[in-house]
Every structure is written in structure tokens, then in C-alpha cells.
Tab-separated table of C-alpha atoms and ligand atoms in Angstrom:
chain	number	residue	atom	x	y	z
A	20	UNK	CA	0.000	0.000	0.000
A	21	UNK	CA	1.657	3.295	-0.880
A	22	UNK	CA	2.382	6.282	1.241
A	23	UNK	CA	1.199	9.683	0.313
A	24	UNK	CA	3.208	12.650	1.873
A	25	UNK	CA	0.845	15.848	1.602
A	26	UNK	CA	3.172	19.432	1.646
A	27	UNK	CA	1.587	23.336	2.968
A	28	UNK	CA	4.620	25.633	2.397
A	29	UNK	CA	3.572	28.063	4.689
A	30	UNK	CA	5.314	31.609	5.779
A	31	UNK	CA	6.576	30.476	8.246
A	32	UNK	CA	6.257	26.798	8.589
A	33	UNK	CA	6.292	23.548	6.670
A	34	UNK	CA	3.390	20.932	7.340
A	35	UNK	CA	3.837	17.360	6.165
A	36	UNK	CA	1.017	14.799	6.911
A	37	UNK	CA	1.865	11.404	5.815
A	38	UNK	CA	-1.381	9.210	4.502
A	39	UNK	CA	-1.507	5.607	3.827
A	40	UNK	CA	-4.594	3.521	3.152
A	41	UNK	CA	-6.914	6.928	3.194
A	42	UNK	CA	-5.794	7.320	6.899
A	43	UNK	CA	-3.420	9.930	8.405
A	44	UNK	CA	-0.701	8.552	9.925
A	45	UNK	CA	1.822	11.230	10.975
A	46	UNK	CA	1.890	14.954	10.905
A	47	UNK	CA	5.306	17.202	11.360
A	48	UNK	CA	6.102	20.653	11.045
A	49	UNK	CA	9.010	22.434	10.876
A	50	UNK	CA	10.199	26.329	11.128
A	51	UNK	CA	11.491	27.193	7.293
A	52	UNK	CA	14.647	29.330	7.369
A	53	UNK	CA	14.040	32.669	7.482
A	54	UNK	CA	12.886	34.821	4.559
A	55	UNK	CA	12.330	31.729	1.996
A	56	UNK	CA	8.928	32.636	1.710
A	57	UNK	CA	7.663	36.026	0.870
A	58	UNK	CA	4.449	37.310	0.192
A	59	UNK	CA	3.092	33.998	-0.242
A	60	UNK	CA	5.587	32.926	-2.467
A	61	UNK	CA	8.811	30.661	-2.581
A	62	UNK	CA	12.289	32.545	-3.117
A	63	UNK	CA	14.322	30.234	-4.708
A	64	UNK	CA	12.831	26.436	-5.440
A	65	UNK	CA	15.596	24.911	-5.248
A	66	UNK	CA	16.635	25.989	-1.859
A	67	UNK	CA	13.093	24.938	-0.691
A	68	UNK	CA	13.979	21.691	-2.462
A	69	UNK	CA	17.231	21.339	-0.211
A	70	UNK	CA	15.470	21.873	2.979
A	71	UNK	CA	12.343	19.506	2.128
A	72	UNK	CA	14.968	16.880	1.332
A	73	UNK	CA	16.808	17.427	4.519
A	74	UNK	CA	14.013	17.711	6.782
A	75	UNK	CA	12.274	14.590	5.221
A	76	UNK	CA	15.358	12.950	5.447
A	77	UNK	CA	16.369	13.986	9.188
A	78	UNK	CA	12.484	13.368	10.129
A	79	UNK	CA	12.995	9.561	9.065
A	80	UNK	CA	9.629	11.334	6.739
A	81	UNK	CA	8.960	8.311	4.561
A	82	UNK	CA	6.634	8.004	1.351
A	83	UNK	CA	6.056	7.342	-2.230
A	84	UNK	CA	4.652	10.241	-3.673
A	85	UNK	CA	3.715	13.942	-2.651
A	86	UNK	CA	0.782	16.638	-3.563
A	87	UNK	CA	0.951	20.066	-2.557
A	88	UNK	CA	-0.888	23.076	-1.973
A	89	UNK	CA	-0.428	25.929	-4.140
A	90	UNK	CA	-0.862	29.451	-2.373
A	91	UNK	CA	-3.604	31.399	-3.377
A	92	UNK	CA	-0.843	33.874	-4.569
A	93	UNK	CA	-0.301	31.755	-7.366
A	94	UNK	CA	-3.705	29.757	-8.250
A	95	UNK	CA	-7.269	30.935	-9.077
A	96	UNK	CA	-9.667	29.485	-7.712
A	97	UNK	CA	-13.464	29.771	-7.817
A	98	UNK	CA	-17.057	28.677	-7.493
A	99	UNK	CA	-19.025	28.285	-10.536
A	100	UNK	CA	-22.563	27.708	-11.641
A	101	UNK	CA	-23.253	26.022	-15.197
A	102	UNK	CA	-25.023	24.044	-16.888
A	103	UNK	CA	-24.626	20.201	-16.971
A	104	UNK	CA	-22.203	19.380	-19.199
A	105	UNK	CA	-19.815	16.407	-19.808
A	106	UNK	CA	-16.041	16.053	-18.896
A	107	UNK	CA	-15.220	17.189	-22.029
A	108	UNK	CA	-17.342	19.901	-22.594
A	109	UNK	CA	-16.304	21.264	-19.234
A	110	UNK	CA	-12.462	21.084	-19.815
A	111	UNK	CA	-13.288	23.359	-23.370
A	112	UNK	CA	-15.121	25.569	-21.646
A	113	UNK	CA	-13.285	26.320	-18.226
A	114	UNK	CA	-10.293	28.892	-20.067
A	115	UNK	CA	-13.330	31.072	-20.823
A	116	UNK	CA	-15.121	31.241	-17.139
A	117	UNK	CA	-11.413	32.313	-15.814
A	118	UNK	CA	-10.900	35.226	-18.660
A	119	UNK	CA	-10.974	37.968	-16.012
A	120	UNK	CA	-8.695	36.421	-13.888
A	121	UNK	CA	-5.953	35.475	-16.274
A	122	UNK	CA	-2.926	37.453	-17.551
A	123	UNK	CA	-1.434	35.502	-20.051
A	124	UNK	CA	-2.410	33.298	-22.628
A	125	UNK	CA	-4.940	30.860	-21.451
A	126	UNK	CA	-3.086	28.108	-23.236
A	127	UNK	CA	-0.637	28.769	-20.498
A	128	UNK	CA	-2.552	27.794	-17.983
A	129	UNK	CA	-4.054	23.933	-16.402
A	130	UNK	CA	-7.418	23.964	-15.337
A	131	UNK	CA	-9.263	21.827	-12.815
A	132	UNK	CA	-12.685	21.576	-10.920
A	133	UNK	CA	-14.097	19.252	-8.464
A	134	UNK	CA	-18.138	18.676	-9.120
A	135	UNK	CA	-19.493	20.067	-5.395
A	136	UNK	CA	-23.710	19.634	-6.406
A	137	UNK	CA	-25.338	18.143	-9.526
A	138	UNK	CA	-28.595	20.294	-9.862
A	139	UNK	CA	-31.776	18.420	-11.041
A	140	UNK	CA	-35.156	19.206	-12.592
A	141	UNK	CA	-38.703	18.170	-11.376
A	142	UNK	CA	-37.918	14.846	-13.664
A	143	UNK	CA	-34.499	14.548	-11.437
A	144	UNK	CA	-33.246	15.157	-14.980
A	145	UNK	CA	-29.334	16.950	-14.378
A	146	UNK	CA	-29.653	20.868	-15.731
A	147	UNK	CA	-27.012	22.568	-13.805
A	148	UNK	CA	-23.714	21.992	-12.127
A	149	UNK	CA	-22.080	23.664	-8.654
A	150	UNK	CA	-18.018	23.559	-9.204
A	151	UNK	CA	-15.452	24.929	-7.768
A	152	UNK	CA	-12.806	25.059	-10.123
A	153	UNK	CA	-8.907	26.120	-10.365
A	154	UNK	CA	-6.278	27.369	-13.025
A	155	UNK	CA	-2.690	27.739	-12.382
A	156	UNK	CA	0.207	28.665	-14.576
A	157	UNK	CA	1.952	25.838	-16.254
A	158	UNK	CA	4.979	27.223	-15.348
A	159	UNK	CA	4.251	27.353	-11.953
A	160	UNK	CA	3.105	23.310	-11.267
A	161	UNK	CA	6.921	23.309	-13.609
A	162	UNK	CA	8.634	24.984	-10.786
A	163	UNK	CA	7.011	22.910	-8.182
A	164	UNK	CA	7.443	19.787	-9.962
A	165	UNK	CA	11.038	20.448	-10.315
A	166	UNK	CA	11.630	21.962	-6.748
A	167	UNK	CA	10.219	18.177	-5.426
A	168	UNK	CA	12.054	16.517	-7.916
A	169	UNK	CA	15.353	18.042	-6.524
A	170	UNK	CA	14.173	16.307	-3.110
A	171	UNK	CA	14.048	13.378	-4.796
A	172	UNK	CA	10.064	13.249	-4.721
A	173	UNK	CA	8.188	12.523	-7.090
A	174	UNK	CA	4.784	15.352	-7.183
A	175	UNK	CA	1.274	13.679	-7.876
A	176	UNK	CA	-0.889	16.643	-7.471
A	177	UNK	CA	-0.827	20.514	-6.585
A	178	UNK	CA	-3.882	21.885	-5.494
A	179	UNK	CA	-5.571	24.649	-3.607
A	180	UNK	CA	-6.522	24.714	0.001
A	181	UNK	CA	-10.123	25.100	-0.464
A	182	UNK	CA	-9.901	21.644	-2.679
A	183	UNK	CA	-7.808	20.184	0.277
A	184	UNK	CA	-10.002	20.654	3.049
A	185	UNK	CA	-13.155	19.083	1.284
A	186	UNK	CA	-11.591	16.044	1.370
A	187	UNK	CA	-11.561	16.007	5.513
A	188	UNK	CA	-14.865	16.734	5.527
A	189	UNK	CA	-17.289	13.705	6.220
A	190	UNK	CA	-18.690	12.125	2.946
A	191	UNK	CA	-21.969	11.757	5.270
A	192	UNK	CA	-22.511	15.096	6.480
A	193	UNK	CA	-25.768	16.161	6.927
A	194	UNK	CA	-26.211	18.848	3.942
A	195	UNK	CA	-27.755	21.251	6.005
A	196	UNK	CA	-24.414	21.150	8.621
A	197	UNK	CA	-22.860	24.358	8.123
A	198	UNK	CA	-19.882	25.270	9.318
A	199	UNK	CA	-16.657	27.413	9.220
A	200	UNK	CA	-12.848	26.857	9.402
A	201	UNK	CA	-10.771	29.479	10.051
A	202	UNK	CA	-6.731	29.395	9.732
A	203	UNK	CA	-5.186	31.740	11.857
A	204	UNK	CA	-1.361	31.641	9.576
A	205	UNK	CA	1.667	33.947	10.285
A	206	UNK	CA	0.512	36.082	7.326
A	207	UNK	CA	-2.883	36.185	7.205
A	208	UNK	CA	-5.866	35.143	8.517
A	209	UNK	CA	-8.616	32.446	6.159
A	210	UNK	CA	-11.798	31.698	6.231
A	211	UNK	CA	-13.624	28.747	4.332
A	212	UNK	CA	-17.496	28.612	4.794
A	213	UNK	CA	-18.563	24.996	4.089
A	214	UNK	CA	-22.001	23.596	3.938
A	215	UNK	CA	-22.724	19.912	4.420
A	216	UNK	CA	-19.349	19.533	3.035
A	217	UNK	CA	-19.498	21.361	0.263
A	218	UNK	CA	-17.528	24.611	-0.399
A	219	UNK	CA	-19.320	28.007	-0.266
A	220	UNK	CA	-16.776	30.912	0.124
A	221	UNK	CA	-13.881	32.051	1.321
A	222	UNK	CA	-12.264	35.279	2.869
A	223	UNK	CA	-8.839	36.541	3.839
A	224	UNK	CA	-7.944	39.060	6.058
A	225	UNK	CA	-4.317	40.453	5.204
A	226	UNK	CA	-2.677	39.894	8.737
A	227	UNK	CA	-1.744	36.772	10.857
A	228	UNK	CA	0.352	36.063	14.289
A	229	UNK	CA	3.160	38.514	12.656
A	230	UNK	CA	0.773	41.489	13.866
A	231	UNK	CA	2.030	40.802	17.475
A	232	UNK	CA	5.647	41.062	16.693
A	233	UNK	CA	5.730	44.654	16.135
A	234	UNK	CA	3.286	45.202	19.316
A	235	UNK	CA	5.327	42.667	21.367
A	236	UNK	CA	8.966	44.514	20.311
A	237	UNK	CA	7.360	48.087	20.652
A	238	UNK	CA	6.140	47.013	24.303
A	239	UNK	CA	9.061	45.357	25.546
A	240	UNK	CA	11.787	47.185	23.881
A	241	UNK	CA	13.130	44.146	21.949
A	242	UNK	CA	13.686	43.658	18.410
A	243	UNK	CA	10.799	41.537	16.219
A	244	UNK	CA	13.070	38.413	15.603
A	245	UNK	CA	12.914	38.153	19.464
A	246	UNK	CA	9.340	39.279	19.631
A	247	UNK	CA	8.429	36.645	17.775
A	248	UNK	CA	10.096	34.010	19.699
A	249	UNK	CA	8.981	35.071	22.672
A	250	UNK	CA	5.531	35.166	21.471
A	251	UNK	CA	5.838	31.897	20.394
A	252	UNK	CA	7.146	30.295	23.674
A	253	UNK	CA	4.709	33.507	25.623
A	254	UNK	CA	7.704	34.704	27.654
A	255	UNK	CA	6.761	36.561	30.407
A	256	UNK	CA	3.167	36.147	29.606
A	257	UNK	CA	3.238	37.889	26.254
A	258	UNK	CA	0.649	37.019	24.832
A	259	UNK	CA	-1.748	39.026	27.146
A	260	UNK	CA	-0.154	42.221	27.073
A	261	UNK	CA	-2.616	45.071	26.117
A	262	UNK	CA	-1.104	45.649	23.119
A	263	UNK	CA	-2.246	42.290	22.003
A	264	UNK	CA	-5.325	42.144	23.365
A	265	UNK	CA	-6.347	44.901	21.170
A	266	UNK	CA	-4.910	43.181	18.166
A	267	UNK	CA	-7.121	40.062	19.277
A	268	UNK	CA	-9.882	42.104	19.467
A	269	UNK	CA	-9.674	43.642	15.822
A	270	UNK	CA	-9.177	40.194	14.472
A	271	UNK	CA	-12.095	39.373	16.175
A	272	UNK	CA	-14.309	42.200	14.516
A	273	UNK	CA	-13.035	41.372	11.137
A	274	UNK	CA	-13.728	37.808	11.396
A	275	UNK	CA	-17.466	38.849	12.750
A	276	UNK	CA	-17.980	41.353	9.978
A	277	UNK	CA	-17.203	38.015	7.693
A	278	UNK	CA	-19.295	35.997	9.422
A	279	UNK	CA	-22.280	38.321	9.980
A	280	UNK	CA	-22.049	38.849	5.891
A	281	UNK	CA	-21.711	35.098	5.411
A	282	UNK	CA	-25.320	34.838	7.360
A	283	UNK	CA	-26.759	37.733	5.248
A	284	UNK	CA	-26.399	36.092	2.715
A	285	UNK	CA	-27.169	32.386	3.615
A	286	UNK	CA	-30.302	33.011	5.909
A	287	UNK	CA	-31.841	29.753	5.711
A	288	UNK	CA	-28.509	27.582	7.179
A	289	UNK	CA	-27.703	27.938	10.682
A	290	UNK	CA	-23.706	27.951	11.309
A	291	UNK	CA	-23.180	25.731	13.922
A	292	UNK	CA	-19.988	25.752	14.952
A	293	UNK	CA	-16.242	27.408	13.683
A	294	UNK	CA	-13.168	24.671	13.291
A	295	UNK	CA	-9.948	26.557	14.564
A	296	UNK	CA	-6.477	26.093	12.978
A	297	UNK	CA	-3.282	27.358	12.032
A	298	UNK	CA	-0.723	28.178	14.832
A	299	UNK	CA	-2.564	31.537	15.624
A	300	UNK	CA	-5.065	28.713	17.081
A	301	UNK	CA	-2.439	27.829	20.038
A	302	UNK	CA	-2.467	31.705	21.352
A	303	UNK	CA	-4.934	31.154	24.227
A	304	UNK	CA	-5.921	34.971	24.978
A	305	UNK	CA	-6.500	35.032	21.156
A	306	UNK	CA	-8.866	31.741	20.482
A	307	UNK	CA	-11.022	33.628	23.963
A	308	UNK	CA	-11.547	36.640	22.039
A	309	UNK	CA	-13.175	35.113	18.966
A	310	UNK	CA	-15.025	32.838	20.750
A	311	UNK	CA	-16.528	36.207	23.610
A	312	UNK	CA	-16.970	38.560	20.219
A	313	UNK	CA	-18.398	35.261	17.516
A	314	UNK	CA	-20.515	34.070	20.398
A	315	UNK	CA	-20.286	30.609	18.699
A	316	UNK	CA	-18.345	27.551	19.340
A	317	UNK	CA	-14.804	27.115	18.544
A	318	UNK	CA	-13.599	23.460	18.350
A	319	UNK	CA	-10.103	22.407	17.586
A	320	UNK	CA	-9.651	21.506	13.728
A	321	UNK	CA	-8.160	18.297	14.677
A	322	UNK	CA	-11.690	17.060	15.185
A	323	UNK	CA	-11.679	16.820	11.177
A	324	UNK	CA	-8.776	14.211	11.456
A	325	UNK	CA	-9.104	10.910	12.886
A	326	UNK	CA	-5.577	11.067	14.684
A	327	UNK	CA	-4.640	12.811	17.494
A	328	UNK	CA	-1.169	13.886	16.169
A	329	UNK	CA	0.772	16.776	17.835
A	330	UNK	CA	0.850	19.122	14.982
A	331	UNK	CA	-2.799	18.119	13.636
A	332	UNK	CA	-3.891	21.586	14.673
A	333	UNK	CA	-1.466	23.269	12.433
A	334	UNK	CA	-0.980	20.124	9.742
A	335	UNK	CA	-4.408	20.351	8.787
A	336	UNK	CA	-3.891	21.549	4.940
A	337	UNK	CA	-1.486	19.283	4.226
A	338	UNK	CA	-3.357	16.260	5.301
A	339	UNK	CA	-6.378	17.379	2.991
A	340	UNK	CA	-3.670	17.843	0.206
A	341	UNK	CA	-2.558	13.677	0.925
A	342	UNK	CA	-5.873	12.700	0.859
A	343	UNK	CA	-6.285	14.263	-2.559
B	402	LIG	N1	2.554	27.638	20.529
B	402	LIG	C1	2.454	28.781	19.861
B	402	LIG	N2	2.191	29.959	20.499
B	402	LIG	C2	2.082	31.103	19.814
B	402	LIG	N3	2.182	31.231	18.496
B	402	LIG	C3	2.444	30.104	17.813
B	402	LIG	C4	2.595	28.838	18.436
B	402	LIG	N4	2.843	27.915	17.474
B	402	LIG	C5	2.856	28.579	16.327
B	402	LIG	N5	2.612	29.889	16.516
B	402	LIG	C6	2.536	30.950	15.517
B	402	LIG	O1	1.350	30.827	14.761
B	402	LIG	C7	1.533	31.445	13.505
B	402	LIG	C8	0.942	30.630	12.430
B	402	LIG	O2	1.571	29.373	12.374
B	402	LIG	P1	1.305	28.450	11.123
B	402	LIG	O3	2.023	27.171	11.337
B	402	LIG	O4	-0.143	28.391	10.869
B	402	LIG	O5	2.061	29.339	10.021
B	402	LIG	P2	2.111	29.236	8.461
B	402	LIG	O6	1.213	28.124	7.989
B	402	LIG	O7	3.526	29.175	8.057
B	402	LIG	O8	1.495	30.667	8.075
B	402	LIG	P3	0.655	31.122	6.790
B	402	LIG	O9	-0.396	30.053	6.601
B	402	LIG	O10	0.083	32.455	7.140
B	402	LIG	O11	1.614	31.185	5.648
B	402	LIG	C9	3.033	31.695	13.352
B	402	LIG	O12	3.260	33.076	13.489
B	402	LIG	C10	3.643	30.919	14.493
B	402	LIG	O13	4.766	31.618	14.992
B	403	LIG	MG1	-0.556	28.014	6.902
């Protein structure tokens, strides 16, 4: 039975969840060196190759083939409404619904989609499809296939997050179970509305964790390198200092305004419950504030994995990715 070794470059930290027989079986993360991502993006692929092969190989990380997430810096992704269509017909006509996106040529470009409803008539005759579908440069699944290959892996699939985390949610979900996960990253902070499973929107708000550095150095007259470790190991308490707190509590009112807008427009699904990850999810004082200001309940994200792996919390992308 072969291994699959799912990858989430992060900004600040790689996630590999190993999956074998449809089953995750380890999660590890590890700090990248400083400055090889930025803005979402790798700096040089084949120093990212280096330190995946080092780290998998230090790890004792074992598998037989990897897939990847691709940042949503450098993939499109969207939901879509057509009409039902076959394979075919859907692969001519995908270029065309991503025309306002893309830059270049659309010959330069792979397109994908994963069917989330199949809409049917009063004769339960198929008129309309619900997808959610992706283009990304060929040049950019080229750089990732060749940053891998330098590890010595060999890439299977590169796909976006959204795409990922459909495949930890349950195949049995009630379709009326709505809920939302929310990755609190070093960058940024997501938000992926699903209902019964199926994909409804997203949102990002354009600051993570990093926020506190700054607020952490100003307030304890240290520079943000150490800031950040000592938020990260909450030295001296840290984390609560005021000047966090109120950077808690603005993250808190952006992710309401989100959520209140989600409901708007959704009135007739009741969101039950918000699945918390990302390392942001770890900061105590922080995971108190949403739940006080969202007034709904906050479970750990690792209830969408059947392991109960140390980095689950945080590895969460990259198992969806494996299970791909
Ligand atoms: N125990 C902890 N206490 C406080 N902060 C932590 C802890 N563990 C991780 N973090 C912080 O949480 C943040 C997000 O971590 P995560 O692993 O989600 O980053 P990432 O995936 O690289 O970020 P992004 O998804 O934004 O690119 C980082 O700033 C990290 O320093
Ligand atoms: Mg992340």
C-alpha cells in the first residue's frame, strides 16, 4: 500500500502529513529558514527543495509520492454555476469562465474543478452543475514539480486549500451542517465557509500572528526576531499584554464582519460551529476573544482528522492535500 506525503509551504512553517490507506498517519512541522517565503511565495525552489529533502530525510519522513498546496498567490480558484455538461465539454469551456482572472495566454494555464452539487429538474433530470474550479500557470506546477524533484520526490498533485479541506470533511454530512474553518497563519488570517461539506466561500484578512511582533517589540523594547520568539514560547506572559489584546480584538471584529455577511447572505442555514487552525489557534488569549466577540463555538480543527497527532492543529492543509 503506498504512502502519500501531503506538503503546505507556509510563511513560516512547513506541514507534512503522511497518509496511507486513506488514513493519516503522521503529521510534522518544521520552522522554514528565514525569509524563503515572501508574500506567499517561494524565493528560490531549489533551496526549498534542499530543505524539504533534509528535513524529510532527518524526520525519518517516509513516502512514495507527494501533492501540494499551491498558495492562493499563485492559483485561481473559484465557485461556478453552469449548466450540466460532460467532462469534455467542461475542460473546453473552463479557459473562458477564468478570462478575467488570467494574464497571459490561457493556453498557459491547467485547469481543474471538483463537481461540489449536480442540480436536477422536477424529472431529477441533471440541468445545472455547482463547481469549484482552479487554473494555475503551467509554469508554476513546472517549478514545483522540479523543486520536489530536486528532493528526490516525485509530485502527484498541486492543489488549492479550499480543494484540500473538502476532502476532511465527512462524505456523510448532513447537507444542512454548516460550518466554518478558520486558519489563523503567520501572514494572514482564512476563512472557508462549508455547507454539508461542500464549499461556499472564502475570505482573507491580510494579517496573521506577525501582527504581534511589532506590538510585542514596541512594548518590551526588543527587536521583532525576538518578539516573535517570545511570542511563540509567551515569555513573560506575552501574549496578554494590552497591546495584544487589542490586536485580538480587531481580528475578532473582522472575522465577525465576515461571518455576519456570510449569514446575510445564507439566511436559511444555521452555522453551527467554527473549526480553529493554524498556529494563531495555540495563542490562548487570542482563540477567547473570537469565541466572547463570535458568540459561537470554537472546536479544535483536529476534530476533522481521525488522529490525534501533535501538529494536527497546524498540519491540517497538508493532510487534505494527501488525501487528494
Ligand atoms: N505555541 C504557539 N504559540 C504562539 N504562536 C504560535 C505557536 N505555534 C505557532 N505559533 C505561531 O502561529 C503562527 C501561524 O503558524 P502556522 O504554522 O499556521 O504558520 P504558516 O502556515 O507558516 O502561516 P501562513 O499560513 O500564514 O503562511 C506563526 O506566526 C507561528 O509563529
Ligand atoms: Mg498556513
Amino acid at each position: 500500500m503506498s504512502k502519500t506525503a501531503g506538503f503546505d509551504i507556509g510563511s513560516r512553517f512547513l506541514h507534512i502529513a503522511v497518509v496511507k490507506k486513506q488514513g493519516v498517519k503522521r503529521i510534522f512541522s518544521a520552522p522554514l529558514p528565514e525569509g524563503s517565503v515572501r508574500e506567499g511565495r517561494i524565493v528560490s525552489y531549489e533551496a526549498m527543495g534542499d530543505f524539504i529533502k533534509e528535513t524529510c530525510k532527518k524526520n525519518k519522513i517516509r513516502f512514495d509520492d507527494a501533492a501540494v498546496i499551491l498558495p492562493s498567490s499563485l492559483c485561481f480558484c473559484r465557485r461556478l454555476s453552469v449548466p450540466a455538461m460532460s467532462h469534455e465539454q467542461l475542460t473546453v469551456n473552463l479557459p473562458y469562465e477564468f478570462r478575467d482572472f488570467i494574464t497571459s495566454e490561457k493556453d498557459a494555464y491547467f485547469y481543474d474543478y471538483a463537481v461540489l452539487r449536480v442540480i436536477h429538474d422536477a424529472n431529477e433530470e441533471p440541468v445545472g452543475l455547482d463547481l469549484m474550479a482552479a487554473a494555475a500557470l503551467k509554469s508554476t506546477i513546472a517549478d514545483y514539480r522540479g523543486m520536489f524533484r530536486r528532493a528526490g520526490i516525485k509530485l502527484k498533485t498541486a492543489i488549492p486549500i479550499e480543494m484540500a479541506y473538502i476532502n476532511l470533511m465527512s462524505k456523510n454530512d448532513d447537507p444542512q451542517h454548516c460550518h466554518c474553518l478558520i486558519d489563523v497563519g503567520h501572514t494572514a488570517i482564512r476563512l472557508y465557509m462549508y455547507i454539508g461539506g461542500r464549499f461556499e466561500s472564502s475570505h482573507m484578512l491580510e494579517y496573521g500572528c506577525s501582527a504581534l511582533d511589532n506590538a510585542i517589540a514596541e512594548a518590551l523594547h526588543v527587536d521583532p526576531f525576538i518578539a516573535s520568539s517570545y511570542r511563540e514560547a509567551n515569555h513573560d506572559d506575552c501574549q496578554s499584554l494590552p497591546e495584544c489584546m487589542d490586536i485580538y480584538q480587531n481580528m475578532a471584529v473582522e472575522v465577525q464582519r465576515v461571518v455576519h455577511f456570510f449569514r446575510y447572505n445564507n439566511p436559511d442555514v444555521e452555522l453551527e460551529h467554527i473549526h480553529i487552525t493554524g498556529g494563531g489557534a495555540r495563542i490562548r488569549p487570542l482563540r477567547d476573544t473570537l469565541e466572547n466577540t463570535l458568540s459561537i463555538p470554537i472546536l479544535d480543527a483536529t476534530e476533522l482528522l481521525n488522529i490525534d497527532a501533535d501538529d494536527g492543529d497546524i498540519g491540517l492543509g497538508a493532510s487534505g492535500a494527501a488525501l487528494q
